[in-house]
Amino acid sequence: IRDHYLYERGHLKGSKNIPLRVLRTMPEKYLSIDKTYYLICETGFTSKRLSSILNTKGYHTYSIKSGYEKTSWRKFVQPIYYI
């Protein structure tokens, strides 16, 4: 749910970046009720709010505390550079 340019700077391998407004209004397009999802934004604030909204709709989501910006594993994630 991070801005596209932030996602391009670095992200978890295998992760998908879905625009916040799309995921909030049409979660059924990307999520399944019977799976668990981990949401991450840059600081943790937006993913926490979205996780709460999606959980009230019956989805199983967790927000990554502190977001991508401050997580300790960030140093192990390789940034992606486009030339």
Short mmCIF file of N, CA, C and O in Angstrom, two decimals:
data_model
loop_
_atom_site.label_atom_id
_atom_site.label_comp_id
_atom_site.label_asym_id
_atom_site.label_seq_id
_atom_site.Cartn_x
_atom_site.Cartn_y
_atom_site.Cartn_z
N ILE A 1 0.82 -1.20 0.00
CA ILE A 1 0.00 0.00 0.00
C ILE A 1 0.86 1.27 0.00
O ILE A 1 0.37 2.34 0.21
N ARG A 2 2.14 1.08 -0.27
CA ARG A 2 3.06 2.23 -0.30
C ARG A 2 2.99 2.92 -1.66
O ARG A 2 2.59 2.33 -2.66
N ASP A 3 3.41 4.18 -1.68
CA ASP A 3 3.49 4.88 -2.95
C ASP A 3 4.42 4.12 -3.89
O ASP A 3 5.39 3.50 -3.46
N HIS A 4 4.12 4.20 -5.17
CA HIS A 4 4.86 3.43 -6.17
C HIS A 4 6.36 3.71 -6.11
O HIS A 4 7.17 2.78 -6.15
N TYR A 5 6.74 4.97 -6.00
CA TYR A 5 8.17 5.29 -5.98
C TYR A 5 8.87 4.73 -4.74
O TYR A 5 10.04 4.36 -4.80
N LEU A 6 8.17 4.65 -3.62
CA LEU A 6 8.75 4.07 -2.41
C LEU A 6 8.92 2.56 -2.58
O LEU A 6 9.92 1.99 -2.16
N TYR A 7 7.95 1.93 -3.17
CA TYR A 7 8.02 0.50 -3.43
C TYR A 7 9.20 0.18 -4.35
O TYR A 7 9.92 -0.78 -4.14
N GLU A 8 9.42 1.01 -5.36
CA GLU A 8 10.53 0.79 -6.28
C GLU A 8 11.89 0.96 -5.61
O GLU A 8 12.86 0.33 -6.02
N ARG A 9 11.96 1.81 -4.59
CA ARG A 9 13.23 2.01 -3.88
C ARG A 9 13.66 0.76 -3.12
O ARG A 9 14.83 0.54 -2.86
N GLY A 10 12.69 -0.06 -2.74
CA GLY A 10 13.00 -1.28 -2.02
C GLY A 10 11.73 -1.90 -1.46
O GLY A 10 10.82 -1.18 -1.06
N HIS A 11 11.68 -3.22 -1.46
CA HIS A 11 10.50 -3.91 -0.94
C HIS A 11 10.87 -5.37 -0.64
O HIS A 11 11.94 -5.84 -1.02
N LEU A 12 9.98 -6.05 0.04
CA LEU A 12 10.18 -7.45 0.34
C LEU A 12 10.03 -8.28 -0.92
O LEU A 12 9.12 -8.05 -1.72
N LYS A 13 10.93 -9.22 -1.10
CA LYS A 13 10.87 -10.10 -2.26
C LYS A 13 9.52 -10.83 -2.27
O LYS A 13 9.08 -11.38 -1.27
N GLY A 14 8.87 -10.81 -3.42
CA GLY A 14 7.60 -11.49 -3.57
C GLY A 14 6.39 -10.69 -3.12
O GLY A 14 5.27 -11.16 -3.22
N SER A 15 6.63 -9.48 -2.63
CA SER A 15 5.50 -8.67 -2.17
C SER A 15 4.77 -8.04 -3.35
O SER A 15 5.31 -7.94 -4.45
N LYS A 16 3.53 -7.66 -3.11
CA LYS A 16 2.72 -6.99 -4.12
C LYS A 16 2.34 -5.63 -3.57
O LYS A 16 1.96 -5.50 -2.41
N ASN A 17 2.44 -4.63 -4.41
CA ASN A 17 2.06 -3.28 -4.01
C ASN A 17 0.71 -2.95 -4.62
O ASN A 17 0.59 -2.80 -5.83
N ILE A 18 -0.31 -2.88 -3.79
CA ILE A 18 -1.66 -2.58 -4.25
C ILE A 18 -2.01 -1.18 -3.74
O ILE A 18 -1.86 -0.91 -2.55
N PRO A 19 -2.47 -0.30 -4.61
CA PRO A 19 -2.81 1.05 -4.17
C PRO A 19 -3.83 1.04 -3.02
O PRO A 19 -4.79 0.27 -3.04
N LEU A 20 -3.59 1.89 -2.06
CA LEU A 20 -4.44 1.95 -0.86
C LEU A 20 -5.91 2.14 -1.21
O LEU A 20 -6.77 1.40 -0.73
N ARG A 21 -6.22 3.10 -2.05
CA ARG A 21 -7.63 3.39 -2.37
C ARG A 21 -8.31 2.20 -3.04
O ARG A 21 -9.49 1.96 -2.84
N VAL A 22 -7.57 1.45 -3.83
CA VAL A 22 -8.13 0.27 -4.49
C VAL A 22 -8.39 -0.83 -3.47
O VAL A 22 -9.46 -1.43 -3.45
N LEU A 23 -7.41 -1.08 -2.63
CA LEU A 23 -7.55 -2.14 -1.64
C LEU A 23 -8.65 -1.82 -0.63
O LEU A 23 -9.35 -2.70 -0.17
N ARG A 24 -8.79 -0.56 -0.30
CA ARG A 24 -9.81 -0.15 0.66
C ARG A 24 -11.21 -0.30 0.08
O ARG A 24 -12.14 -0.72 0.77
N THR A 25 -11.38 0.03 -1.20
CA THR A 25 -12.72 0.01 -1.79
C THR A 25 -13.09 -1.30 -2.49
O THR A 25 -14.28 -1.61 -2.59
N MET A 26 -12.08 -2.05 -2.97
CA MET A 26 -12.35 -3.31 -3.67
C MET A 26 -11.42 -4.43 -3.19
O MET A 26 -10.69 -5.01 -3.99
N PRO A 27 -11.45 -4.75 -1.90
CA PRO A 27 -10.52 -5.77 -1.42
C PRO A 27 -10.74 -7.14 -2.05
O PRO A 27 -9.80 -7.91 -2.22
N GLU A 28 -11.97 -7.43 -2.44
CA GLU A 28 -12.28 -8.74 -3.02
C GLU A 28 -11.55 -8.97 -4.34
O GLU A 28 -11.37 -10.11 -4.77
N LYS A 29 -11.09 -7.91 -4.97
CA LYS A 29 -10.35 -8.02 -6.23
C LYS A 29 -8.96 -8.62 -6.00
O LYS A 29 -8.41 -9.28 -6.88
N TYR A 30 -8.39 -8.43 -4.79
CA TYR A 30 -7.03 -8.87 -4.51
C TYR A 30 -6.90 -9.85 -3.35
O TYR A 30 -5.91 -10.55 -3.27
N LEU A 31 -7.87 -9.85 -2.45
CA LEU A 31 -7.76 -10.66 -1.23
C LEU A 31 -8.80 -11.76 -1.18
O LEU A 31 -9.88 -11.63 -1.75
N SER A 32 -8.48 -12.79 -0.43
CA SER A 32 -9.41 -13.89 -0.20
C SER A 32 -9.70 -13.95 1.30
O SER A 32 -8.79 -13.77 2.12
N ILE A 33 -10.94 -14.21 1.64
CA ILE A 33 -11.34 -14.28 3.05
C ILE A 33 -10.60 -15.39 3.79
O ILE A 33 -10.34 -15.28 4.98
N ASP A 34 -10.23 -16.45 3.12
CA ASP A 34 -9.63 -17.61 3.80
C ASP A 34 -8.09 -17.58 3.87
O ASP A 34 -7.47 -18.56 4.25
N LYS A 35 -7.47 -16.44 3.55
CA LYS A 35 -6.02 -16.32 3.64
C LYS A 35 -5.65 -15.20 4.62
O LYS A 35 -6.46 -14.34 4.92
N THR A 36 -4.40 -15.22 5.06
CA THR A 36 -3.89 -14.19 5.96
C THR A 36 -2.92 -13.31 5.19
O THR A 36 -2.11 -13.79 4.40
N TYR A 37 -3.00 -12.00 5.45
CA TYR A 37 -2.17 -11.02 4.75
C TYR A 37 -1.45 -10.12 5.74
O TYR A 37 -1.99 -9.80 6.80
N TYR A 38 -0.26 -9.70 5.37
CA TYR A 38 0.53 -8.77 6.17
C TYR A 38 0.67 -7.48 5.37
O TYR A 38 1.16 -7.50 4.24
N LEU A 39 0.22 -6.39 5.96
CA LEU A 39 0.24 -5.11 5.28
C LEU A 39 1.40 -4.27 5.78
O LEU A 39 1.70 -4.26 6.97
N ILE A 40 2.02 -3.54 4.87
CA ILE A 40 3.11 -2.66 5.26
C ILE A 40 3.02 -1.36 4.47
O ILE A 40 2.75 -1.38 3.27
N CYS A 41 3.20 -0.28 5.17
CA CYS A 41 3.29 1.03 4.54
C CYS A 41 4.64 1.61 4.94
O CYS A 41 5.49 0.89 5.48
N GLU A 42 4.87 2.87 4.71
CA GLU A 42 6.18 3.44 5.01
C GLU A 42 6.42 3.58 6.52
O GLU A 42 7.50 3.30 7.00
N THR A 43 5.40 3.98 7.28
CA THR A 43 5.60 4.24 8.71
C THR A 43 4.80 3.33 9.64
O THR A 43 5.03 3.33 10.83
N GLY A 44 3.85 2.60 9.10
CA GLY A 44 3.02 1.72 9.92
C GLY A 44 1.65 2.27 10.23
O GLY A 44 0.73 1.54 10.59
N PHE A 45 1.46 3.56 10.10
CA PHE A 45 0.19 4.20 10.44
C PHE A 45 -0.93 3.80 9.47
O PHE A 45 -2.00 3.37 9.89
N THR A 46 -0.67 3.94 8.18
CA THR A 46 -1.70 3.64 7.18
C THR A 46 -2.04 2.15 7.15
O THR A 46 -3.21 1.78 7.05
N SER A 47 -1.04 1.29 7.25
CA SER A 47 -1.31 -0.15 7.21
C SER A 47 -2.10 -0.58 8.44
O SER A 47 -2.94 -1.47 8.36
N LYS A 48 -1.88 0.07 9.58
CA LYS A 48 -2.64 -0.26 10.79
C LYS A 48 -4.11 0.09 10.60
O LYS A 48 -5.00 -0.69 10.93
N ARG A 49 -4.36 1.27 10.04
CA ARG A 49 -5.75 1.69 9.80
C ARG A 49 -6.43 0.79 8.77
O ARG A 49 -7.56 0.35 8.96
N LEU A 50 -5.72 0.49 7.67
CA LEU A 50 -6.30 -0.36 6.63
C LEU A 50 -6.54 -1.77 7.14
O LEU A 50 -7.56 -2.39 6.84
N SER A 51 -5.63 -2.29 7.94
CA SER A 51 -5.79 -3.62 8.51
C SER A 51 -7.06 -3.69 9.35
O SER A 51 -7.83 -4.65 9.26
N SER A 52 -7.31 -2.67 10.13
CA SER A 52 -8.52 -2.61 10.95
C SER A 52 -9.78 -2.61 10.09
O SER A 52 -10.74 -3.33 10.36
N ILE A 53 -9.77 -1.82 9.03
CA ILE A 53 -10.91 -1.75 8.11
C ILE A 53 -11.15 -3.10 7.45
O ILE A 53 -12.30 -3.59 7.40
N LEU A 54 -10.09 -3.72 6.94
CA LEU A 54 -10.24 -5.01 6.26
C LEU A 54 -10.68 -6.11 7.22
O LEU A 54 -11.48 -6.98 6.86
N ASN A 55 -10.18 -6.08 8.45
CA ASN A 55 -10.58 -7.10 9.43
C ASN A 55 -12.06 -7.00 9.77
O ASN A 55 -12.71 -8.02 9.98
N THR A 56 -12.60 -5.79 9.81
CA THR A 56 -14.04 -5.65 10.07
C THR A 56 -14.87 -6.16 8.90
O THR A 56 -16.04 -6.49 9.08
N LYS A 57 -14.26 -6.25 7.73
CA LYS A 57 -14.95 -6.79 6.55
C LYS A 57 -14.78 -8.30 6.43
O LYS A 57 -15.23 -8.90 5.47
N GLY A 58 -14.08 -8.91 7.41
CA GLY A 58 -13.94 -10.36 7.42
C GLY A 58 -12.61 -10.90 6.92
O GLY A 58 -12.41 -12.10 6.88
N TYR A 59 -11.70 -10.01 6.53
CA TYR A 59 -10.38 -10.45 6.07
C TYR A 59 -9.45 -10.64 7.27
O TYR A 59 -9.68 -10.09 8.34
N HIS A 60 -8.42 -11.43 7.08
CA HIS A 60 -7.44 -11.68 8.14
C HIS A 60 -6.14 -10.96 7.76
O HIS A 60 -5.38 -11.44 6.92
N THR A 61 -5.93 -9.80 8.37
CA THR A 61 -4.76 -9.00 8.04
C THR A 61 -4.02 -8.57 9.31
O THR A 61 -4.61 -8.45 10.37
N TYR A 62 -2.75 -8.34 9.14
CA TYR A 62 -1.89 -7.82 10.20
C TYR A 62 -1.09 -6.66 9.61
O TYR A 62 -0.70 -6.69 8.45
N SER A 63 -0.83 -5.67 10.42
CA SER A 63 -0.02 -4.54 10.01
C SER A 63 1.39 -4.72 10.57
O SER A 63 1.56 -5.09 11.73
N ILE A 64 2.39 -4.47 9.74
CA ILE A 64 3.78 -4.53 10.19
C ILE A 64 4.07 -3.27 10.99
O ILE A 64 4.04 -2.16 10.46
N LYS A 65 4.33 -3.44 12.28
CA LYS A 65 4.56 -2.31 13.18
C LYS A 65 5.77 -1.50 12.72
O LYS A 65 6.78 -2.05 12.33
N SER A 66 5.66 -0.21 12.77
CA SER A 66 6.69 0.77 12.40
C SER A 66 6.90 0.89 10.90
O SER A 66 7.68 1.71 10.45
N GLY A 67 6.26 0.06 10.10
CA GLY A 67 6.34 0.19 8.66
C GLY A 67 7.69 -0.19 8.08
O GLY A 67 8.59 -0.64 8.77
N TYR A 68 7.81 0.03 6.79
CA TYR A 68 9.02 -0.33 6.06
C TYR A 68 10.20 0.54 6.47
O TYR A 68 11.33 0.09 6.53
N GLU A 69 9.92 1.80 6.76
CA GLU A 69 10.97 2.77 7.05
C GLU A 69 11.84 2.39 8.25
O GLU A 69 13.04 2.59 8.24
N LYS A 70 11.23 1.83 9.29
CA LYS A 70 11.96 1.61 10.53
C LYS A 70 12.15 0.14 10.94
O LYS A 70 12.63 -0.13 12.02
N THR A 71 11.78 -0.78 10.09
CA THR A 71 11.91 -2.18 10.47
C THR A 71 13.36 -2.62 10.45
O THR A 71 14.14 -2.19 9.61
N SER A 72 13.73 -3.46 11.38
CA SER A 72 15.12 -3.89 11.50
C SER A 72 15.56 -4.77 10.33
O SER A 72 16.73 -4.82 9.99
N TRP A 73 14.63 -5.48 9.68
CA TRP A 73 15.00 -6.35 8.57
C TRP A 73 15.22 -5.57 7.29
O TRP A 73 15.71 -6.10 6.30
N ARG A 74 14.91 -4.29 7.27
CA ARG A 74 15.04 -3.49 6.06
C ARG A 74 16.46 -3.54 5.48
O ARG A 74 16.65 -3.53 4.28
N LYS A 75 17.46 -3.62 6.35
CA LYS A 75 18.84 -3.62 5.87
C LYS A 75 19.17 -4.87 5.04
O LYS A 75 20.14 -4.89 4.32
N PHE A 76 18.32 -5.89 5.14
CA PHE A 76 18.55 -7.12 4.39
C PHE A 76 17.80 -7.15 3.07
O PHE A 76 17.96 -8.07 2.28
N VAL A 77 16.96 -6.16 2.82
CA VAL A 77 16.17 -6.10 1.60
C VAL A 77 16.95 -5.34 0.54
O VAL A 77 17.39 -4.22 0.78
N GLN A 78 17.12 -5.95 -0.60
CA GLN A 78 17.87 -5.32 -1.68
C GLN A 78 16.99 -4.29 -2.39
O GLN A 78 15.90 -4.62 -2.82
N PRO A 79 17.47 -3.06 -2.52
CA PRO A 79 16.69 -2.09 -3.29
C PRO A 79 16.71 -2.45 -4.76
O PRO A 79 17.62 -3.12 -5.24
N ILE A 80 15.72 -2.02 -5.47
CA ILE A 80 15.62 -2.27 -6.91
C ILE A 80 15.91 -0.95 -7.62
O ILE A 80 15.35 0.08 -7.31
N TYR A 81 16.83 -1.00 -8.55
CA TYR A 81 17.18 0.17 -9.32
C TYR A 81 16.82 -0.05 -10.78
O TYR A 81 17.13 -1.07 -11.35
N TYR A 82 16.19 0.93 -11.38
CA TYR A 82 15.85 0.88 -12.80
C TYR A 82 16.78 1.81 -13.55
O TYR A 82 16.95 2.96 -13.18
N ILE A 83 17.39 1.30 -14.59
CA ILE A 83 18.34 2.10 -15.38
C ILE A 83 17.73 2.43 -16.72
O ILE A 83 17.13 1.62 -17.36
#
